[in-house]
Short mmCIF file of C-alpha atoms in Angstrom, two decimals:
data_model
loop_
_atom_site.label_atom_id
_atom_site.label_comp_id
_atom_site.label_asym_id
_atom_site.label_seq_id
_atom_site.Cartn_x
_atom_site.Cartn_y
_atom_site.Cartn_z
CA MET A 1 108.69 67.17 134.72
CA SER A 2 112.05 65.53 134.15
CA SER A 3 112.74 62.26 135.90
CA GLN A 4 115.52 63.87 137.84
CA SER A 5 113.40 66.48 139.55
CA THR A 6 110.59 63.97 140.04
CA ARG A 7 112.98 61.84 141.98
CA VAL A 8 114.14 64.83 143.98
CA ALA A 9 110.60 65.90 144.74
CA ALA A 10 109.50 62.40 145.61
CA SER A 11 112.51 61.68 147.74
CA ARG A 12 112.09 64.96 149.58
CA MET A 13 108.77 63.64 150.71
CA MET A 14 110.23 60.32 151.65
CA GLY A 15 113.39 61.71 153.18
CA ILE A 16 115.53 59.29 151.25
CA TYR A 17 117.80 60.46 148.47
CA GLU A 18 118.53 58.20 145.60
CA PRO A 19 122.19 57.77 144.93
CA SER A 20 122.23 59.20 141.42
CA HIS A 21 124.64 61.57 139.74
CA LEU A 22 122.96 64.23 141.85
CA ILE A 23 124.74 62.80 144.86
CA SER A 24 128.13 62.56 143.22
CA MET A 25 127.79 66.19 142.14
CA TRP A 26 126.62 67.05 145.61
CA GLY A 27 129.58 65.19 147.03
CA GLU A 28 131.87 67.50 144.98
CA SER A 29 130.45 70.64 146.53
CA VAL A 30 130.52 69.21 150.03
CA LYS A 31 134.22 68.28 149.93
CA GLY A 32 135.46 71.80 150.36
CA ASN A 33 133.22 72.71 153.29
CA GLY A 34 135.97 73.00 155.89
CA SER A 35 134.09 70.91 158.40
CA PRO A 36 136.44 69.14 160.84
CA ASN A 37 134.74 65.80 160.39
CA THR A 38 134.42 65.68 156.65
CA GLY A 39 133.95 61.97 156.65
CA VAL A 40 130.98 61.99 158.96
CA SER A 41 129.32 65.12 157.57
CA THR A 42 129.44 63.85 153.99
CA ILE A 43 127.39 60.85 154.85
CA VAL A 44 125.12 62.91 157.05
CA GLY A 45 124.52 65.52 154.34
CA VAL A 46 123.22 62.92 151.96
CA ASP A 47 120.95 60.89 154.10
CA SER A 48 118.45 62.66 156.30
CA GLU A 49 117.39 59.43 157.92
CA LEU A 50 120.91 59.08 159.15
CA ASP A 51 120.62 62.72 160.30
CA LYS A 52 117.75 61.79 162.56
CA LYS A 53 119.62 58.79 163.91
CA LEU A 54 122.66 60.92 164.69
CA GLU A 55 120.52 63.47 166.48
CA GLU A 56 119.04 60.69 168.57
CA THR A 57 122.46 59.20 169.25
CA SER A 58 123.94 62.52 170.35
CA ASN A 59 120.97 63.18 172.61
CA GLY A 60 121.24 59.67 173.95
CA ALA A 61 124.94 60.20 174.55
CA LEU A 62 124.18 63.01 176.99
CA ALA A 63 122.54 60.70 179.53
CA PRO A 64 125.27 58.09 179.99
CA SER A 65 128.11 60.69 180.09
CA LYS A 66 126.83 62.13 183.37
CA LYS A 67 127.57 58.81 185.05
CA TYR A 68 131.34 59.01 184.27
CA ASN A 69 134.14 60.64 186.27
CA LYS A 70 135.80 63.96 185.40
CA GLU A 71 138.20 62.41 182.85
CA ALA A 72 135.36 60.70 181.21
CA SER A 73 133.28 63.89 181.20
CA THR A 74 136.12 65.85 179.56
CA LEU A 75 136.28 63.15 176.96
CA SER A 76 132.56 63.22 176.59
CA ASN A 77 132.77 67.03 176.30
CA LYS A 78 135.04 66.55 173.32
CA VAL A 79 132.60 64.06 171.96
CA LEU A 80 129.76 66.46 172.61
CA ARG A 81 131.59 69.27 170.92
CA ARG A 82 132.39 67.06 167.96
CA LEU A 83 128.83 65.89 167.72
CA ALA A 84 127.63 69.51 167.85
CA GLN A 85 130.04 70.41 165.10
CA ASN A 86 128.81 67.45 163.13
CA ARG A 87 125.24 68.60 163.54
CA GLU A 88 126.18 72.09 162.46
CA ALA A 89 128.07 70.80 159.44
CA ALA A 90 125.17 68.54 158.57
CA ARG A 91 122.75 71.46 158.82
CA LYS A 92 124.94 73.59 156.57
CA SER A 93 125.25 70.70 154.18
CA ARG A 94 121.51 70.32 153.99
CA LEU A 95 121.07 74.04 153.31
CA ARG A 96 123.68 73.96 150.58
CA LYS A 97 122.02 70.98 149.02
CA LYS A 98 118.65 72.72 149.09
CA ALA A 99 120.08 75.77 147.38
CA TYR A 100 121.78 73.61 144.78
CA VAL A 101 118.62 71.69 143.98
CA GLN A 102 116.65 74.93 143.68
CA GLN A 103 119.27 76.24 141.29
CA LEU A 104 118.99 73.04 139.25
CA GLU A 105 115.22 73.33 139.08
CA SER A 106 115.24 76.96 137.96
CA SER A 107 117.86 76.15 135.34
CA ARG A 108 115.68 73.34 134.11
CA LEU A 109 112.77 75.75 133.79
CA LYS A 110 114.91 78.26 131.96
CA LEU A 111 116.15 75.54 129.62
CA SER A 112 112.66 74.45 128.68
CA GLN A 113 111.67 78.09 128.12
CA LEU A 114 114.66 78.59 125.86
CA GLU A 115 113.85 75.40 124.00
CA GLN A 116 110.32 76.65 123.42
CA GLU A 117 111.58 80.01 122.21
CA LEU A 118 114.06 78.32 119.93
CA GLU A 119 111.42 76.07 118.46
CA HIS A 120 109.21 79.05 117.89
CA THR A 121 111.93 81.09 116.26
CA ARG A 122 112.95 78.10 114.20
CA GLN A 123 109.42 77.80 112.90
CA GLN A 124 109.14 81.45 112.09
CA GLY A 125 112.63 82.44 111.21
CA VAL A 126 114.59 79.54 109.77
CA TYR A 127 113.60 80.42 106.25
CA VAL A 128 114.53 84.02 106.77
CA SER A 129 118.15 83.14 107.24
CA GLY A 130 117.97 81.23 103.97
CA ALA A 131 116.48 84.18 102.14
CA TYR A 132 118.85 86.69 103.56
CA ASP A 133 121.81 84.82 102.30
CA THR A 134 123.02 87.54 99.96
CA SER A 135 124.12 85.22 97.18
CA HIS A 136 120.69 83.62 97.13
CA LEU A 137 118.63 86.75 96.61
CA GLY A 138 121.18 89.32 95.60
CA LEU A 139 120.51 91.59 98.55
CA SER A 140 123.08 94.05 99.78
CA GLY A 141 123.88 91.94 102.81
CA SER A 142 122.50 93.98 105.69
CA VAL A 143 119.21 92.79 107.14
CA ASP A 144 116.57 95.48 107.04
CA SER A 145 115.65 96.68 110.53
CA GLY A 146 112.02 96.95 109.40
CA VAL A 147 112.09 93.24 108.66
CA VAL A 148 113.77 92.38 111.96
CA THR A 149 111.13 94.40 113.81
CA PHE A 150 108.38 92.62 111.94
CA GLU A 151 109.87 89.19 112.67
CA MET A 152 109.89 89.90 116.39
CA GLU A 153 106.45 91.42 116.45
CA TYR A 154 104.99 88.65 114.34
CA GLY A 155 106.35 85.99 116.70
CA ARG A 156 104.57 87.71 119.56
CA TRP A 157 101.47 88.20 117.43
CA VAL A 158 101.18 84.47 116.81
CA GLU A 159 101.53 83.66 120.51
CA GLU A 160 98.90 86.22 121.39
CA GLN A 161 96.59 84.83 118.72
CA MET A 162 96.84 81.35 120.20
CA ARG A 163 96.13 82.73 123.66
CA GLN A 164 93.12 84.69 122.43
CA THR A 165 91.75 81.71 120.52
CA CYS A 166 91.96 79.60 123.68
CA GLU A 167 90.31 82.29 125.73
CA LEU A 168 87.48 82.67 123.24
CA ARG A 169 86.97 78.94 123.00
CA THR A 170 86.77 78.67 126.79
CA ALA A 171 84.31 81.57 126.94
CA LEU A 172 82.07 79.90 124.36
CA GLN A 173 82.06 76.63 126.27
CA ALA A 174 81.40 78.43 129.54
CA HIS A 175 78.32 80.09 128.02
CA VAL A 176 79.29 83.62 128.99
CA THR A 177 76.99 86.52 128.10
CA ASP A 178 76.89 88.00 124.63
CA MET A 179 78.33 91.22 125.99
CA GLU A 180 81.37 89.42 127.34
CA LEU A 181 81.73 87.56 124.04
CA GLN A 182 81.52 90.85 122.18
CA ILE A 183 84.51 92.19 124.12
CA LEU A 184 86.56 89.15 123.19
CA VAL A 185 85.44 89.32 119.56
CA ARG A 186 86.46 92.96 119.43
CA SER A 187 89.92 92.05 120.78
CA GLY A 188 90.24 89.34 118.19
CA MET A 189 89.36 91.70 115.38
CA ASN A 190 91.75 94.36 116.64
CA HIS A 191 94.45 91.72 116.78
CA TYR A 192 93.99 91.03 113.07
CA PHE A 193 93.99 94.77 112.35
CA ASP A 194 97.33 94.95 114.21
CA LEU A 195 98.74 92.33 111.87
CA PHE A 196 97.69 94.27 108.79
CA ARG A 197 99.32 97.39 110.23
CA MET A 198 102.53 95.47 110.93
CA LYS A 199 102.53 94.04 107.42
CA ALA A 200 102.03 97.46 105.87
CA ALA A 201 105.06 98.81 107.71
CA ALA A 202 107.16 95.79 106.73
CA ALA A 203 106.03 96.05 103.11
CA LYS A 204 107.24 99.64 103.06
CA ALA A 205 110.64 98.43 104.31
CA ASP A 206 110.91 95.38 102.06
CA VAL A 207 107.94 94.45 99.91
CA PHE A 208 109.60 91.31 98.56
CA TYR A 209 109.99 89.97 102.06
CA ILE A 210 106.22 90.20 102.57
CA MET A 211 105.41 88.99 99.05
CA SER A 212 107.59 85.92 99.45
CA GLY A 213 105.78 84.90 102.63
CA LEU A 214 109.12 84.10 104.27
CA TRP A 215 107.64 85.09 107.58
CA LYS A 216 105.06 82.33 107.28
CA THR A 217 105.54 78.60 107.73
CA PRO A 218 105.87 76.47 104.57
CA VAL A 219 102.35 75.06 104.56
CA GLU A 220 100.88 78.55 104.96
CA ARG A 221 102.91 79.60 101.95
CA LEU A 222 101.04 77.12 99.79
CA PHE A 223 98.06 79.43 100.10
CA LEU A 224 99.98 82.66 99.63
CA TRP A 225 98.22 85.30 97.56
CA ILE A 226 99.80 88.75 97.23
CA GLY A 227 101.58 88.40 100.55
CA GLY A 228 98.68 86.93 102.53
CA PHE A 229 95.64 84.72 102.57
CA ARG A 230 92.90 84.99 99.97
CA PRO A 231 89.72 86.33 101.64
CA SER A 232 87.54 83.85 99.76
CA ASP A 233 89.74 80.96 101.00
CA LEU A 234 89.14 82.13 104.55
CA LEU A 235 85.40 82.40 103.97
CA LYS A 236 85.38 78.83 102.67
CA VAL A 237 87.06 77.69 105.90
CA LEU A 238 84.82 79.82 108.08
CA VAL A 239 81.30 79.34 106.74
CA PRO A 240 80.84 75.58 107.38
CA GLN A 241 81.70 76.20 111.05
CA LEU A 242 78.89 78.70 111.44
CA ASP A 243 75.90 76.43 110.95
CA PRO A 244 73.08 77.11 111.32
CA LEU A 245 72.80 80.28 109.29
CA THR A 246 69.48 81.99 108.69
CA GLU A 247 68.38 82.31 105.10
CA GLN A 248 69.19 86.02 105.11
CA GLN A 249 72.63 85.27 106.50
CA PHE A 250 73.15 82.61 103.88
CA ILE A 251 72.36 85.08 101.09
CA SER A 252 74.59 87.76 102.62
CA VAL A 253 77.48 85.33 102.97
CA TYR A 254 77.02 84.15 99.41
CA ASN A 255 77.04 87.75 98.13
CA LEU A 256 80.13 88.50 100.20
CA GLU A 257 81.89 85.48 98.73
CA GLN A 258 80.96 86.67 95.24
CA SER A 259 82.13 90.24 95.79
CA SER A 260 85.33 89.05 97.39
CA GLN A 261 86.05 86.73 94.50
CA GLN A 262 85.48 89.56 92.00
CA ALA A 263 87.74 91.93 93.94
CA GLU A 264 90.42 89.24 94.20
CA ASP A 265 90.24 88.57 90.47
CA ALA A 266 90.66 92.27 89.77
CA LEU A 267 93.72 92.49 92.02
CA SER A 268 95.21 89.31 90.54
CA GLN A 269 94.85 90.70 87.05
CA GLY A 270 96.36 93.98 88.19
CA MET A 271 99.38 92.08 89.53
CA GLU A 272 99.64 90.17 86.28
CA LYS A 273 99.62 93.47 84.37
CA LEU A 274 102.35 94.72 86.67
CA ARG A 275 104.53 91.67 86.02
CA MET A 276 103.95 92.00 82.28
CA THR A 277 104.85 95.69 82.09
CA LEU A 278 107.91 95.13 84.31
CA SER A 279 109.06 92.38 81.99
CA GLU A 280 108.43 94.54 78.93
CA THR A 281 110.30 97.45 80.49
CA LEU A 282 113.36 95.36 81.27
CA ALA A 283 113.23 93.39 78.02
CA ALA A 284 113.24 96.45 75.76
CA ASP A 285 116.39 96.92 73.77
CA LEU A 286 118.31 94.00 75.31
CA LEU A 287 120.91 93.86 72.58
CA GLY A 288 121.26 97.57 71.99
CA ALA A 289 123.15 100.31 73.81
CA GLY A 290 119.87 102.13 74.33
CA SER A 291 118.22 103.58 77.38
CA TYR A 292 119.33 101.29 80.21
CA ALA A 293 119.14 104.01 82.86
CA SER A 294 115.65 105.22 82.02
CA GLN A 295 114.40 101.65 81.67
CA MET A 296 115.75 100.87 85.13
CA ALA A 297 114.12 104.00 86.53
CA THR A 298 110.76 103.01 85.07
CA ALA A 299 111.18 99.49 86.38
CA MET A 300 111.90 100.84 89.86
CA GLU A 301 108.61 102.73 89.82
CA LYS A 302 106.83 99.51 88.94
CA LEU A 303 108.33 97.84 92.01
CA ASP A 304 106.87 100.58 94.23
CA ALA A 305 103.44 99.63 92.92
CA ILE A 306 103.75 96.16 94.46
CA VAL A 307 103.42 97.73 97.90
CA SER A 308 99.98 99.07 97.04
CA PHE A 309 98.87 95.62 95.92
CA VAL A 310 100.02 94.03 99.17
CA ASN A 311 98.17 96.71 101.11
CA GLN A 312 95.06 96.29 99.02
CA ALA A 313 95.07 92.50 99.46
CA ASP A 314 95.22 92.95 103.24
CA HIS A 315 92.52 95.60 103.00
CA LEU A 316 90.28 93.03 101.29
CA CYS A 317 90.93 90.57 104.11
CA GLN A 318 90.15 93.19 106.69
CA GLN A 319 86.93 94.26 104.99
CA THR A 320 85.80 90.66 104.61
CA LEU A 321 86.29 90.08 108.34
CA ILE A 322 84.48 93.31 109.19
CA GLN A 323 81.53 92.47 106.96
CA MET A 324 81.17 89.03 108.52
CA VAL A 325 81.53 90.14 112.11
CA ALA A 326 79.84 93.55 112.06
CA ARG A 327 77.08 93.02 109.53
CA ILE A 328 76.24 89.38 108.91
CA LEU A 329 76.95 87.21 111.96
CA THR A 330 75.56 87.20 115.48
CA THR A 331 78.01 87.73 118.33
CA ARG A 332 78.08 84.04 119.12
CA GLN A 333 78.63 83.11 115.48
CA ALA A 334 81.39 85.70 115.19
CA ALA A 335 83.08 84.22 118.26
CA ARG A 336 82.88 80.73 116.80
CA GLY A 337 84.20 82.08 113.51
CA LEU A 338 87.24 83.63 115.15
CA VAL A 339 87.97 80.45 117.09
CA ALA A 340 87.66 78.46 113.86
CA LEU A 341 90.06 80.77 112.03
CA GLY A 342 92.54 80.76 114.88
CA GLU A 343 92.46 76.98 115.04
CA TYR A 344 92.83 76.70 111.27
CA PHE A 345 95.95 78.87 111.21
CA HIS A 346 97.34 76.94 114.17
CA ARG A 347 96.88 73.67 112.31
CA LEU A 348 98.63 75.01 109.24
CA ARG A 349 101.60 76.00 111.39
CA SER A 350 101.57 72.70 113.26
CA LEU A 351 101.61 70.78 110.02
CA SER A 352 104.66 72.77 108.96
CA SER A 353 106.35 71.81 112.22
CA LEU A 354 105.49 68.15 111.80
CA TRP A 355 106.79 68.15 108.29
CA ALA A 356 110.02 69.87 109.33
CA ASP A 357 110.62 67.31 112.07
CA CYS A 358 109.94 64.33 109.88
CA PRO A 359 113.14 62.80 108.50
CA ARG A 360 113.01 62.44 104.75
CA GLU A 361 116.05 60.35 103.97
CA PRO A 362 116.09 58.32 100.78
CA VAL A 363 115.26 54.68 101.40
CA MET B 1 89.33 121.12 89.88
CA GLU B 2 86.55 122.34 87.64
CA LYS B 3 87.79 120.17 84.85
CA VAL B 4 87.70 117.16 87.17
CA MET B 5 84.11 117.83 88.16
CA ARG B 6 83.12 118.63 84.62
CA MET B 7 84.57 115.41 83.34
CA ALA B 8 82.91 113.45 86.14
CA SER B 9 79.41 114.86 85.97
CA GLY B 10 76.57 113.32 84.07
CA LYS B 11 78.63 110.54 82.58
CA GLY B 12 77.81 107.56 84.77
CA VAL B 13 80.84 105.81 86.16
CA VAL B 14 84.03 107.79 85.59
CA MET B 15 87.53 106.77 86.61
CA PHE B 16 90.55 109.05 86.56
CA SER B 17 93.59 106.95 85.82
CA LYS B 18 97.12 106.85 84.50
CA SER B 19 98.11 104.54 81.68
CA THR B 20 101.05 103.24 83.73
CA CYS B 21 99.00 102.56 86.87
CA CYS B 22 98.35 98.85 87.42
CA MET B 23 96.00 99.44 90.36
CA CYS B 24 93.86 101.55 88.04
CA TYR B 25 93.88 98.61 85.68
CA ALA B 26 92.68 96.34 88.49
CA VAL B 27 89.76 98.66 89.31
CA LYS B 28 88.90 98.85 85.63
CA ILE B 29 88.79 95.05 85.53
CA LEU B 30 86.43 95.02 88.51
CA PHE B 31 83.96 97.38 86.85
CA ASN B 32 84.15 95.41 83.62
CA GLU B 33 83.39 92.27 85.60
CA LEU B 34 80.34 94.02 87.03
CA GLY B 35 79.17 94.87 83.50
CA VAL B 36 79.76 98.61 83.77
CA ASN B 37 80.65 100.79 80.86
CA LEU B 38 83.48 102.64 82.58
CA LEU B 39 84.67 106.00 81.28
CA VAL B 40 88.41 106.16 81.86
CA HIS B 41 90.31 109.42 81.72
CA GLU B 42 94.08 109.05 81.60
CA LEU B 43 95.61 111.98 83.43
CA ASP B 44 99.04 111.34 81.98
CA HIS B 45 97.53 111.96 78.56
CA ASP B 46 95.86 115.19 79.62
CA PRO B 47 97.77 118.51 79.32
CA GLU B 48 96.16 119.65 82.56
CA GLY B 49 96.74 116.26 84.15
CA ARG B 50 99.10 117.50 86.85
CA GLU B 51 96.64 120.08 88.12
CA MET B 52 93.82 117.58 88.08
CA GLU B 53 95.99 115.21 90.11
CA ARG B 54 96.57 117.89 92.70
CA ALA B 55 92.86 118.72 92.80
CA ILE B 56 91.96 115.10 93.50
CA MET B 57 94.61 114.80 96.18
CA ARG B 58 93.26 117.92 97.86
CA MET B 59 90.02 116.00 98.33
CA GLY B 60 91.95 113.88 100.80
CA TYR B 61 93.59 111.06 98.90
CA SER B 62 97.27 110.12 99.09
CA THR B 63 97.21 108.90 95.51
CA ALA B 64 95.29 110.74 92.82
CA VAL B 65 94.60 107.63 90.80
CA PRO B 66 92.44 105.69 90.59
CA ALA B 67 89.65 108.12 91.47
CA VAL B 68 86.11 106.88 90.87
CA PHE B 69 83.05 109.08 90.41
CA ILE B 70 79.53 107.71 90.11
CA ALA B 71 76.82 110.08 88.87
CA GLY B 72 79.10 113.04 89.43
CA LYS B 73 79.83 112.15 93.06
CA LEU B 74 83.29 111.09 94.24
CA VAL B 75 83.21 107.54 95.57
CA GLY B 76 86.91 107.38 96.32
CA SER B 77 90.05 105.45 95.50
CA THR B 78 90.70 101.70 95.47
CA ASN B 79 90.10 101.32 99.22
CA GLU B 80 86.70 102.92 99.08
CA VAL B 81 85.60 101.09 95.94
CA MET B 82 86.65 97.69 97.34
CA ALA B 83 85.07 98.30 100.75
CA LEU B 84 81.87 99.48 99.09
CA HIS B 85 81.74 96.42 96.92
CA LEU B 86 82.25 93.98 99.82
CA SER B 87 79.55 95.73 101.81
CA GLY B 88 77.17 95.22 98.91
CA GLY B 89 76.82 98.96 98.31
CA LEU B 90 78.56 99.25 94.96
CA VAL B 91 76.16 97.25 92.79
CA PRO B 92 73.08 99.38 93.63
CA LEU B 93 75.05 102.52 92.74
CA ILE B 94 76.15 101.25 89.35
CA LYS B 95 72.89 99.53 88.44
CA PRO B 96 71.71 102.31 86.08
CA TYR B 97 74.99 102.10 84.20
CA ARG B 98 75.25 98.40 83.74
CA VAL B 99 75.36 97.07 80.21
CA MET B 100 73.39 93.88 80.21
CA SER B 101 75.18 91.35 78.06
#
């Protein structure tokens, strides 16, 4: 809570308003209120203690006026009328002030929401603007709508992941039933499957966008492998959090790690072959007049193949998760595993934020 | 279709491929890693390659290659092979065809 609204809230309770810039701003809006006794009502609008005193005074004034003669009572009528007007003006002033303060508070809320959104978008999207600078990557200049869609959806995906991780962590600590845990685990898995679906669609639109990991934070990009995380990397993060494992589980996990590693190696070598043949295709006949057009056509086909590698890498990730959750781990272990993964990704992103905020000027 | 089945039957682990396909290369690497003597049939070098491609796709695959058969039975494309391997089901299937080095 900002100091300003704390003061307002506190002073509301105390009935005393601190003379800060709030008051001077308030004074501005009160000036044009058309009240006959602007002088009096300004003071009254600001200080509710004074309000009370004035009420008392005007009530008190009723008693003595009855003692006077007719002239005096006419005079006191004027006074009464003026006092009534003052009260009315004061009341209106107070209402206006209340509305103004409420407006301020909702604006403050909106501002902090916008700041949060901005921070989030900055984290996710600041590198996109760099990449979509046409001179930098030689793109045609228009941002692919498939990419824009992905950016938006991914932002929401990350938020939802954090929420789900929290929810799962709370459920584990609250010792809910296995059945309830299972529901949450299922949601968590489906959430990851959603990501793979989103990535597949984006890869179809612009495979280089996915391959470059521009949609990830810098630290996550350190671990980039064919547009995503390496399944065996994730297993290495996951397994130590799952102690104790039974001997059978231990063997299963070990075998899964082995198989995953072998599959990853195969895909890595396939990508290497792709790079090599692309290079060979483009490098043929560089000095001659030759077959530029057909070479380019062949090269274009090679680029299409990258999409299948990205999809296959994600497929590996998905299968690894499924094997762990559906075959090897208990419900409780699976829940802990998902929390661990969620927390790990969160820390990678947080580190990126920290690094971005840290000034790195030369000494 | 008959040619596909004929080529696949009785010959252990058979993969239909194309020489330009890098994913096929990746699957080949995997089987090599597992010590399997893989029989690769390049469809782009086969006069009836186009028809064989269509036959494989009619079995329900969006890409004809790679297509892996083990003991005459269709295992599937890359997705199926990878999933099978991670589940631990691939090694038992290829055991009879492993070349122990």
